[in-house]
Amino acid sequence: MDALARLVGTLLLAVSGAAALCGVGLVGWLLLSGPTAVRVVAAMVAFGLALGAGLTGVVLRKWAAGTLLPSDVDISVGFRGGQGGL
């Protein structure tokens, strides 16, 4: 299961990178040719896909590595507001 999560996470990160590059290209097209509703929506969708796929890919890869979030209560000094003791 971990190998599958790593693979899917990596693929999602690749999709994120491709969507970000596509979004940059669309913004360049917008600046050169002028905005239309279709071009603006396409750029928004590309950047939204890049953000969503990237975050999902990172979370999947961190889950597969076992470093997503600590499940224990944090008793560090920073969590206690810098207080000593405990």
mmCIF file of C-alpha atoms in Angstrom:
data_model
loop_
_atom_site.group_PDB
_atom_site.id
_atom_site.type_symbol
_atom_site.label_atom_id
_atom_site.label_comp_id
_atom_site.label_asym_id
_atom_site.label_seq_id
_atom_site.Cartn_x
_atom_site.Cartn_y
_atom_site.Cartn_z
ATOM 1 C CA MET A 1 0.000 0.000 0.000
ATOM 2 C CA ASP A 2 2.856 2.359 0.786
ATOM 3 C CA ALA A 3 4.457 1.777 -2.611
ATOM 4 C CA LEU A 4 1.167 2.568 -4.340
ATOM 5 C CA ALA A 5 0.744 5.757 -2.297
ATOM 6 C CA ARG A 6 4.309 6.818 -3.171
ATOM 7 C CA LEU A 7 3.678 6.148 -6.856
ATOM 8 C CA VAL A 8 0.361 8.014 -6.931
ATOM 9 C CA GLY A 9 1.903 10.880 -4.943
ATOM 10 C CA THR A 10 4.781 11.145 -7.387
ATOM 11 C CA LEU A 11 2.410 11.085 -10.360
ATOM 12 C CA LEU A 12 0.305 13.819 -8.766
ATOM 13 C CA LEU A 13 3.418 15.940 -8.246
ATOM 14 C CA ALA A 14 4.288 15.452 -11.919
ATOM 15 C CA VAL A 15 0.752 16.492 -12.906
ATOM 16 C CA SER A 16 1.111 19.515 -10.641
ATOM 17 C CA GLY A 17 4.334 20.578 -12.325
ATOM 18 C CA ALA A 18 2.867 20.145 -15.800
ATOM 19 C CA ALA A 19 -0.264 22.092 -14.846
ATOM 20 C CA ALA A 20 1.838 24.919 -13.400
ATOM 21 C CA LEU A 21 3.868 25.149 -16.605
ATOM 22 C CA CYS A 22 0.655 25.101 -18.630
ATOM 23 C CA GLY A 23 -0.746 27.869 -16.440
ATOM 24 C CA VAL A 24 2.340 30.010 -16.982
ATOM 25 C CA GLY A 25 1.995 29.469 -20.725
ATOM 26 C CA LEU A 26 -1.656 30.452 -20.575
ATOM 27 C CA VAL A 27 -0.823 33.631 -18.677
ATOM 28 C CA GLY A 28 1.744 34.473 -21.343
ATOM 29 C CA TRP A 29 -0.896 33.878 -23.999
ATOM 30 C CA LEU A 30 -3.264 36.138 -22.065
ATOM 31 C CA LEU A 31 -0.695 38.917 -21.964
ATOM 32 C CA LEU A 32 0.152 38.635 -25.659
ATOM 33 C CA SER A 33 -3.300 38.056 -27.140
ATOM 34 C CA GLY A 34 -5.560 39.732 -24.627
ATOM 35 C CA PRO A 35 -7.906 38.213 -22.112
ATOM 36 C CA THR A 36 -11.017 36.299 -23.045
ATOM 37 C CA ALA A 37 -13.310 34.419 -20.733
ATOM 38 C CA VAL A 38 -12.083 31.048 -21.963
ATOM 39 C CA ARG A 39 -8.401 31.940 -21.532
ATOM 40 C CA VAL A 40 -8.898 33.334 -18.048
ATOM 41 C CA VAL A 41 -10.884 30.301 -16.919
ATOM 42 C CA ALA A 42 -8.315 27.949 -18.473
ATOM 43 C CA ALA A 43 -5.493 29.668 -16.562
ATOM 44 C CA MET A 44 -7.478 29.526 -13.326
ATOM 45 C CA VAL A 45 -8.204 25.824 -13.815
ATOM 46 C CA ALA A 46 -4.548 25.094 -14.606
ATOM 47 C CA PHE A 47 -3.299 26.817 -11.457
ATOM 48 C CA GLY A 48 -6.065 25.237 -9.360
ATOM 49 C CA LEU A 49 -5.108 21.800 -10.660
ATOM 50 C CA ALA A 50 -1.459 22.517 -9.910
ATOM 51 C CA LEU A 51 -2.273 23.513 -6.342
ATOM 52 C CA GLY A 52 -4.681 20.655 -5.645
ATOM 53 C CA ALA A 53 -2.577 17.925 -7.230
ATOM 54 C CA GLY A 54 0.602 19.226 -5.619
ATOM 55 C CA LEU A 55 -0.799 19.325 -2.116
ATOM 56 C CA THR A 56 -2.441 15.925 -2.505
ATOM 57 C CA GLY A 57 0.790 14.455 -3.862
ATOM 58 C CA VAL A 58 2.818 15.796 -0.949
ATOM 59 C CA VAL A 59 0.317 14.484 1.587
ATOM 60 C CA LEU A 60 0.275 11.027 -0.032
ATOM 61 C CA ARG A 61 4.063 10.824 -0.104
ATOM 62 C CA LYS A 62 4.356 11.975 3.508
ATOM 63 C CA TRP A 63 1.691 9.443 4.545
ATOM 64 C CA ALA A 64 3.579 6.660 2.784
ATOM 65 C CA ALA A 65 6.798 7.712 4.539
ATOM 66 C CA GLY A 66 5.049 7.817 7.916
ATOM 67 C CA THR A 67 5.820 11.494 8.500
ATOM 68 C CA LEU A 68 2.439 13.063 7.840
ATOM 69 C CA LEU A 69 1.481 14.270 11.304
ATOM 70 C CA PRO A 70 2.422 13.149 14.771
ATOM 71 C CA SER A 71 -0.352 11.206 16.431
ATOM 72 C CA ASP A 72 0.912 11.727 19.989
ATOM 73 C CA VAL A 73 0.296 14.833 22.043
ATOM 74 C CA ASP A 74 3.156 17.253 21.600
ATOM 75 C CA ILE A 75 4.734 17.912 24.998
ATOM 76 C CA SER A 76 7.600 20.022 23.674
ATOM 77 C CA VAL A 77 8.505 23.368 25.211
ATOM 78 C CA GLY A 78 7.160 25.211 22.159
ATOM 79 C CA PHE A 79 3.767 23.541 22.534
ATOM 80 C CA ARG A 80 3.558 24.600 26.171
ATOM 81 C CA GLY A 81 4.220 28.239 25.302
ATOM 82 C CA GLY A 82 7.863 28.190 26.405
ATOM 83 C CA GLN A 83 7.093 27.144 29.956
ATOM 84 C CA GLY A 84 9.532 24.938 31.757
ATOM 85 C CA GLY A 85 8.649 21.955 33.872
ATOM 86 C CA LEU A 86 6.706 18.825 33.081
#
